Tab-separated table of C-alpha atoms and ligand atoms in Angstrom:
chain	number	residue	atom	x	y	z
A	1	MET	CA	51.747	114.144	48.822
A	2	THR	CA	52.855	113.244	52.341
A	3	THR	CA	56.439	112.667	51.273
A	4	ARG	CA	56.384	116.039	49.572
A	5	ARG	CA	55.037	117.751	52.670
A	6	SER	CA	57.655	116.186	54.899
A	7	ALA	CA	60.334	117.151	52.414
A	8	VAL	CA	59.125	120.747	52.658
A	9	ARG	CA	59.139	120.492	56.436
A	10	ILE	CA	62.707	119.180	56.463
A	11	PHE	CA	63.724	121.944	54.099
A	12	VAL	CA	62.159	124.677	56.252
A	13	GLY	CA	63.689	123.131	59.367
A	14	ALA	CA	67.100	123.144	57.744
A	15	LEU	CA	66.646	126.801	56.779
A	16	VAL	CA	65.811	127.744	60.352
A	17	VAL	CA	68.918	125.944	61.664
A	18	LEU	CA	71.077	127.592	59.018
A	19	ALA	CA	69.686	131.017	59.865
A	20	ALA	CA	70.393	130.423	63.559
A	21	VAL	CA	73.968	129.335	62.820
A	22	LEU	CA	74.534	132.355	60.576
A	23	LEU	CA	73.094	134.708	63.202
A	24	TRP	CA	75.313	133.209	65.881
A	25	ARG	CA	78.370	133.442	63.668
A	26	HIS	CA	77.504	137.024	62.871
A	27	HIS	CA	77.218	137.753	66.593
A	28	VAL	CA	80.588	136.141	67.388
A	29	HIS	CA	82.178	137.924	64.441
A	30	GLU	CA	80.770	141.276	65.595
A	31	GLU	CA	82.088	140.721	69.106
A	32	GLU	CA	85.541	139.777	67.804
A	33	ALA	CA	85.561	142.795	65.517
A	34	ARG	CA	84.635	145.033	68.438
A	35	MET	CA	87.457	143.559	70.557
A	36	MET	CA	89.948	144.217	67.756
A	37	ARG	CA	88.666	147.772	67.160
A	38	THR	CA	88.926	148.725	70.820
A	39	ASP	CA	92.130	150.109	72.343
A	40	PRO	CA	93.567	147.094	74.238
A	41	ASP	CA	94.229	149.319	77.254
A	42	ALA	CA	90.528	150.212	77.464
A	43	ILE	CA	89.136	146.655	77.363
A	44	LEU	CA	89.413	146.001	81.116
A	45	THR	CA	87.249	149.045	81.768
A	46	THR	CA	84.665	148.283	79.047
A	47	PRO	CA	82.016	146.123	80.780
A	48	GLY	CA	80.795	144.034	77.792
A	49	LEU	CA	84.263	143.296	76.465
A	50	ARG	CA	85.972	142.775	79.812
A	51	ASP	CA	84.147	139.545	80.694
A	52	THR	CA	84.489	138.042	77.220
A	53	ALA	CA	88.212	138.856	77.127
A	54	LEU	CA	88.903	137.437	80.581
A	55	LYS	CA	86.974	134.214	79.916
A	56	ARG	CA	88.682	133.379	76.611
A	57	GLY	CA	92.006	134.895	77.756
A	58	LYS	CA	92.142	132.493	80.680
A	59	GLU	CA	91.750	129.510	78.334
A	60	VAL	CA	94.407	130.798	75.940
A	61	PHE	CA	96.749	131.347	78.899
A	62	ALA	CA	96.222	127.799	80.182
A	63	GLU	CA	96.935	126.357	76.727
A	64	ASN	CA	99.897	128.508	75.711
A	65	CYS	CA	101.532	130.239	78.658
A	66	ALA	CA	101.000	128.177	81.807
A	67	SER	CA	103.619	125.571	80.808
A	68	CYS	CA	106.322	128.176	81.451
A	69	HIS	CA	104.663	130.915	83.495
A	70	GLY	CA	102.711	128.551	85.789
A	71	ALA	CA	98.925	128.153	85.989
A	72	ASP	CA	98.908	130.994	88.569
A	73	ALA	CA	101.256	133.161	86.412
A	74	LYS	CA	103.679	133.435	89.308
A	75	GLY	CA	106.620	132.129	87.271
A	76	SER	CA	109.691	130.478	88.733
A	77	THR	CA	112.849	132.009	90.176
A	78	LEU	CA	114.543	128.664	89.504
A	79	LYS	CA	113.937	129.015	85.762
A	80	ALA	CA	114.122	132.828	85.673
A	81	ILE	CA	110.490	133.186	84.630
A	82	PRO	CA	109.012	136.434	85.968
A	83	ASP	CA	106.067	136.699	88.340
A	84	MET	CA	103.320	138.360	86.280
A	85	THR	CA	101.024	139.003	89.253
A	86	ASP	CA	103.218	141.637	90.909
A	87	ASP	CA	103.901	145.255	89.990
A	88	ASP	CA	107.492	144.500	88.941
A	89	TYR	CA	108.066	144.027	85.228
A	90	LEU	CA	110.868	143.923	82.709
A	91	TYR	CA	109.526	145.766	79.669
A	92	GLY	CA	107.462	148.865	78.963
A	93	GLN	CA	104.629	149.740	81.335
A	94	ASN	CA	103.077	146.281	81.699
A	95	THR	CA	99.837	147.490	80.084
A	96	PRO	CA	97.639	145.177	77.953
A	97	SER	CA	99.135	146.713	74.789
A	98	ASP	CA	102.699	146.155	76.057
A	99	ILE	CA	101.844	142.537	76.856
A	100	GLU	CA	100.121	142.016	73.486
A	101	GLN	CA	103.354	143.130	71.818
A	102	ILE	CA	105.272	140.520	73.866
A	103	VAL	CA	102.711	137.801	73.045
A	104	LEU	CA	102.881	138.501	69.294
A	105	HIS	CA	106.601	139.136	68.864
A	106	GLY	CA	108.197	137.620	71.963
A	107	ILE	CA	111.365	138.376	73.871
A	108	ARG	CA	114.660	137.282	72.216
A	109	ALA	CA	112.545	134.941	70.080
A	110	GLY	CA	114.160	135.734	66.735
A	111	ASP	CA	111.283	138.015	65.658
A	112	THR	CA	112.658	141.388	64.550
A	113	LYS	CA	109.664	143.203	66.062
A	114	GLY	CA	110.204	141.536	69.456
A	115	TRP	CA	112.323	142.693	72.396
A	116	ASN	CA	116.001	141.987	71.899
A	117	LEU	CA	117.950	145.070	72.890
A	118	ALA	CA	120.200	143.714	75.627
A	119	ASP	CA	121.243	140.516	77.410
A	120	MET	CA	122.837	140.153	80.815
A	121	PRO	CA	126.547	139.548	79.995
A	122	GLY	CA	128.382	136.571	81.501
A	123	TYR	CA	131.371	138.200	83.219
A	124	ALA	CA	133.297	134.981	83.878
A	125	ARG	CA	133.684	134.451	80.127
A	126	ALA	CA	136.790	135.709	78.305
A	127	ILE	CA	134.423	137.791	76.162
A	128	PRO	CA	131.500	138.638	78.473
A	129	TYR	CA	129.275	140.168	75.797
A	130	ALA	CA	129.217	139.766	72.030
A	131	ARG	CA	127.529	143.112	71.297
A	132	GLU	CA	129.729	145.451	73.288
A	133	LYS	CA	133.287	145.361	74.569
A	134	LEU	CA	133.191	144.712	78.314
A	135	PRO	CA	136.021	143.506	80.574
A	136	PRO	CA	135.713	140.056	82.191
A	137	LEU	CA	135.625	140.202	86.004
A	138	THR	CA	137.927	138.331	88.365
A	139	PRO	CA	136.312	136.334	91.197
A	140	ALA	CA	137.412	139.042	93.660
A	141	GLN	CA	135.792	141.778	91.563
A	142	THR	CA	132.622	139.712	91.268
A	143	ASP	CA	132.579	139.335	95.063
A	144	ASP	CA	132.782	143.128	95.482
A	145	LEU	CA	129.822	143.587	93.125
A	146	VAL	CA	127.869	140.927	95.020
A	147	ALA	CA	128.615	142.746	98.285
A	148	PHE	CA	127.413	146.045	96.766
A	149	LEU	CA	124.134	144.517	95.506
A	150	ARG	CA	123.494	142.625	98.741
A	151	ALA	CA	124.060	145.801	100.792
A	152	ALA	CA	121.894	147.839	98.376
A	153	ASN	CA	119.064	145.380	99.088
A	154	GLY	CA	119.276	146.036	102.806
A	155	ASN	CA	121.530	143.177	103.893
A	156	GLY	CA	123.945	144.301	106.609
A	157	GLY	CA	127.371	143.011	107.597
A	158	TYR	CA	129.288	143.722	104.397
A	159	ASP	CA	132.721	145.303	104.511
A	160	GLU	CA	132.396	149.004	103.557
A	161	ALA	CA	135.493	148.998	101.382
A	162	ARG	CA	134.177	146.041	99.335
A	163	VAL	CA	130.765	147.659	98.954
A	164	ASP	CA	132.402	150.929	97.810
A	165	ARG	CA	134.606	149.130	95.295
A	166	GLY	CA	131.556	147.282	93.996
A	167	ARG	CA	129.507	150.474	93.694
A	168	MET	CA	132.317	152.206	91.817
A	169	MET	CA	132.772	149.273	89.405
A	170	PHE	CA	129.007	149.090	88.867
A	171	LYS	CA	128.905	152.714	87.691
A	172	THR	CA	132.160	152.732	85.745
A	173	THR	CA	134.437	149.968	84.469
A	174	ALA	CA	132.056	146.977	84.586
A	175	GLY	CA	129.385	148.852	82.589
A	176	CYS	CA	126.481	147.663	84.785
A	177	GLY	CA	125.054	151.163	85.193
A	178	ASP	CA	124.825	151.643	81.409
A	179	CYS	CA	122.044	149.058	81.321
A	180	HIS	CA	120.646	148.940	84.872
A	181	GLY	CA	120.989	152.670	85.550
A	182	GLY	CA	123.609	154.259	87.816
A	183	ASP	CA	121.248	153.778	90.781
A	184	ALA	CA	120.635	150.109	89.746
A	185	GLY	CA	116.920	150.943	89.426
A	186	GLY	CA	116.635	149.143	86.058
A	187	ASP	CA	115.569	150.252	82.573
A	188	PRO	CA	112.241	149.016	81.152
A	189	ALA	CA	113.222	150.316	77.693
A	190	ILE	CA	115.745	147.466	77.352
A	191	GLY	CA	114.471	144.914	79.874
A	192	ALA	CA	117.236	145.458	82.450
A	193	PRO	CA	115.671	144.624	85.817
A	194	ASN	CA	115.639	146.785	88.920
A	195	LEU	CA	118.376	145.334	91.161
A	196	VAL	CA	117.474	147.120	94.396
A	197	ASP	CA	113.781	146.235	94.849
A	198	GLY	CA	114.357	142.941	96.654
A	199	LYS	CA	112.565	141.076	93.821
A	200	TRP	CA	114.540	138.617	91.744
A	201	LEU	CA	114.008	137.072	88.367
A	202	LYS	CA	116.683	134.433	88.902
A	203	GLY	CA	117.118	132.921	92.372
A	204	ASN	CA	116.302	134.718	95.615
A	205	GLY	CA	119.047	137.315	95.847
A	206	SER	CA	121.450	135.194	97.876
A	207	GLU	CA	125.196	135.732	97.351
A	208	ALA	CA	125.380	132.478	95.383
A	209	ASP	CA	122.448	133.398	93.121
A	210	ILE	CA	123.757	136.883	92.307
A	211	ARG	CA	127.267	135.534	91.698
A	212	HIS	CA	125.839	132.871	89.396
A	213	THR	CA	124.014	135.478	87.264
A	214	LEU	CA	127.068	137.760	87.101
A	215	GLU	CA	129.337	134.918	86.018
A	216	ARG	CA	127.051	133.141	83.527
A	217	GLY	CA	124.741	135.918	82.275
A	218	LEU	CA	121.019	135.694	81.534
A	219	ALA	CA	118.906	135.980	78.371
A	220	GLY	CA	115.373	134.677	78.899
A	221	VAL	CA	113.180	133.849	75.905
A	222	SER	CA	109.402	134.292	75.668
A	223	PRO	CA	108.141	132.835	72.350
A	224	ALA	CA	106.550	134.861	69.536
A	225	PHE	CA	102.958	133.695	69.031
A	226	ILE	CA	102.172	135.673	65.895
A	227	HIS	CA	101.985	132.508	63.759
A	228	ARG	CA	100.393	130.379	66.490
A	229	LEU	CA	97.534	132.482	67.841
A	230	SER	CA	94.843	134.520	66.091
A	231	GLY	CA	95.015	138.274	66.626
A	232	TYR	CA	91.914	137.924	68.772
A	233	ASP	CA	93.411	135.264	71.051
A	234	ALA	CA	96.664	137.243	71.369
A	235	ARG	CA	94.666	140.291	72.461
A	236	VAL	CA	92.470	138.543	75.010
A	237	VAL	CA	95.370	136.638	76.587
A	238	ALA	CA	97.225	139.947	76.949
A	239	VAL	CA	94.197	141.521	78.611
A	240	TYR	CA	93.812	138.501	80.903
A	241	THR	CA	97.518	138.615	81.860
A	242	ALA	CA	97.289	142.345	82.593
A	243	SER	CA	94.257	141.735	84.816
A	244	LEU	CA	96.399	139.582	87.128
A	245	HIS	CA	98.595	142.409	88.391
A	246	PRO	CA	97.670	145.673	90.098
A	247	PRO	CA	96.861	148.436	87.577
A	248	THR	CA	99.952	150.290	86.386
A	249	LYS	CA	97.997	153.288	85.091
A	250	PRO	CA	95.056	155.100	86.615
A	251	ALA	CA	91.760	153.613	85.360
A	252	GLN	CA	90.569	155.324	82.179
B	301	LIG	C1	108.815	128.602	76.700
B	301	LIG	C2	108.438	129.295	77.912
B	301	LIG	C3	107.465	130.466	77.783
B	301	LIG	C4	106.204	130.470	77.217
B	301	LIG	C5	105.469	129.317	76.575
B	301	LIG	C6	105.695	131.805	77.408
B	301	LIG	N1	106.624	132.594	78.040
B	301	LIG	FE1	106.410	134.551	78.524
B	301	LIG	N2	108.290	134.571	79.308
B	301	LIG	C7	109.152	133.495	79.376
B	301	LIG	C8	110.413	133.913	79.954
B	301	LIG	C9	111.622	133.037	80.223
B	301	LIG	C10	110.291	135.289	80.206
B	301	LIG	C11	111.365	136.231	80.775
B	301	LIG	C12	112.090	136.854	79.620
B	301	LIG	C13	113.231	137.722	80.075
B	301	LIG	O1	113.952	137.334	80.996
B	301	LIG	O2	113.414	138.812	79.491
B	301	LIG	C14	108.946	135.673	79.802
B	301	LIG	C15	108.456	136.959	79.909
B	301	LIG	C16	107.154	137.326	79.618
B	301	LIG	C17	106.596	138.638	79.855
B	301	LIG	C18	107.297	139.808	80.503
B	301	LIG	C19	106.937	139.767	81.976
B	301	LIG	C20	107.508	140.874	82.802
B	301	LIG	O3	107.490	140.744	84.049
B	301	LIG	O4	107.955	141.886	82.252
B	301	LIG	C21	105.284	138.581	79.461
B	301	LIG	C22	104.256	139.703	79.537
B	301	LIG	C23	105.042	137.237	78.969
B	301	LIG	N3	106.203	136.508	79.067
B	301	LIG	C24	103.809	136.794	78.526
B	301	LIG	C25	103.587	135.511	78.028
B	301	LIG	C26	102.290	135.057	77.581
B	301	LIG	C27	101.008	135.861	77.687
B	301	LIG	C28	102.469	133.783	77.105
B	301	LIG	C29	101.445	132.892	76.449
B	301	LIG	C30	100.738	133.461	75.303
B	301	LIG	C31	103.878	133.449	77.309
B	301	LIG	N4	104.511	134.520	77.863
B	301	LIG	C32	104.440	132.221	76.989
B	301	LIG	C33	108.866	132.210	78.961
B	301	LIG	C34	107.716	131.809	78.298
B	302	LIG	C1	124.237	145.094	78.202
B	302	LIG	C2	123.329	145.397	79.288
B	302	LIG	C3	123.692	144.866	80.664
B	302	LIG	C4	124.872	145.032	81.359
B	302	LIG	C5	126.153	145.731	80.902
B	302	LIG	C6	124.657	144.417	82.648
B	302	LIG	N1	123.409	143.875	82.730
B	302	LIG	FE1	122.634	142.855	84.288
B	302	LIG	N2	121.019	142.380	83.186
B	302	LIG	C7	120.736	142.858	81.921
B	302	LIG	C8	119.505	142.280	81.451
B	302	LIG	C9	118.834	142.568	80.109
B	302	LIG	C10	119.056	141.423	82.474
B	302	LIG	C11	117.793	140.549	82.421
B	302	LIG	C12	118.065	139.326	81.592
B	302	LIG	C13	116.824	138.502	81.359
B	302	LIG	O1	115.716	139.025	81.545
B	302	LIG	O2	116.950	137.322	80.982
B	302	LIG	C14	120.031	141.519	83.550
B	302	LIG	C15	119.932	140.821	84.747
B	302	LIG	C16	120.779	141.028	85.840
B	302	LIG	C17	120.620	140.397	87.121
B	302	LIG	C18	119.522	139.425	87.534
B	302	LIG	C19	118.467	140.194	88.295
B	302	LIG	C20	117.340	139.328	88.833
B	302	LIG	O3	116.289	139.906	89.157
B	302	LIG	O4	117.514	138.115	88.975
B	302	LIG	C21	121.640	140.856	87.924
B	302	LIG	C22	121.919	140.507	89.385
B	302	LIG	C23	122.414	141.769	87.133
B	302	LIG	N3	121.866	141.847	85.881
B	302	LIG	C24	123.515	142.475	87.588
B	302	LIG	C25	124.406	143.133	86.754
B	302	LIG	C26	125.702	143.626	87.174
B	302	LIG	C27	126.254	143.608	88.592
B	302	LIG	C28	126.320	144.110	86.048
B	302	LIG	C29	127.715	144.631	85.901
B	302	LIG	C30	128.766	143.723	86.343
B	302	LIG	C31	125.375	143.974	84.949
B	302	LIG	N4	124.236	143.387	85.431
B	302	LIG	C32	125.601	144.393	83.668
B	302	LIG	C33	121.501	143.748	81.199
B	302	LIG	C34	122.780	144.124	81.526
């Protein structure tokens, strides 16, 4: 009798534990489903979802992004990794949905849905750019372009004639303006950075740094995580990353 009663007790106990586990799993599942149903750009302004997204997003960032982007997401001008806490960005509008797209499909990561529309050509090479015919630049021409960009970023003391030659080349023969815009203000549709905002992806805007980029080119890679992260983790890390910089759109 007693063994039977304790068997019943164990059985009921097990049922209660199972029910609790199932309820918890249902709750987590519901929350994940809600996160995936919600417009990613609305999550930061949805109180219940915001906290959950930021908490998990921070963990996903530490595990998958911090190795390159830095634990503080400030990147590295030495390695040409962008600062993700400022209001300067390469692609799109820097919204959670833009960032989710980058997390899933990457930048120049070999994923056909990722960003890969343009690279910075290397103008010291005989063939600066594989995708488009562009003339190589002589060291003197490169110096004129450096003078133009330095002057355009508010550095005085450059010879006017050099700056003018650089500006002309930028807009015409060297093809720079086709990607960066004639005013060098950049083009977020192809990831060509603004060159006159005093913020640099590679180096700190010194003559040597600019010359180095012009001569060797630049084509940074951010990996595609579509096969490495769940859709949920990709979304929350994008929301977390977006929360680190000032809002780029008025709050919804
Ligand atoms: C292997 C290094 C590496 C890892 C890991 C990595 N990234 Fe990147 N990421 C880069 C580089 C390099 C760039 C700059 C690409 C370029 O120059 O176009 C970049 C660019 C970006 C950008 C564009 C930033 C801007 O200012 O426009 C976003 C957003 C981004 N990464 C998010 C992430 C997130 C989120 C993760 C983690 C899930 C991640 N990256 C993991 C190297 C990395
Ligand atoms: C085919 C398009 C294209 C052309 C042409 C082009 N660029 Fe770029 N440039 C880019 C892209 C894309 C990047 C960013 C690369 C990256 O994110 O890894 C870049 C980056 C740069 C940078 C680095 C900026 C930073 O913040 O560190 C400089 C400087 C630059 N370009 C100057 C020039 C000049 C000067 C010319 C003309 C001689 C030129 N570019 C022509 C696409 C182009």
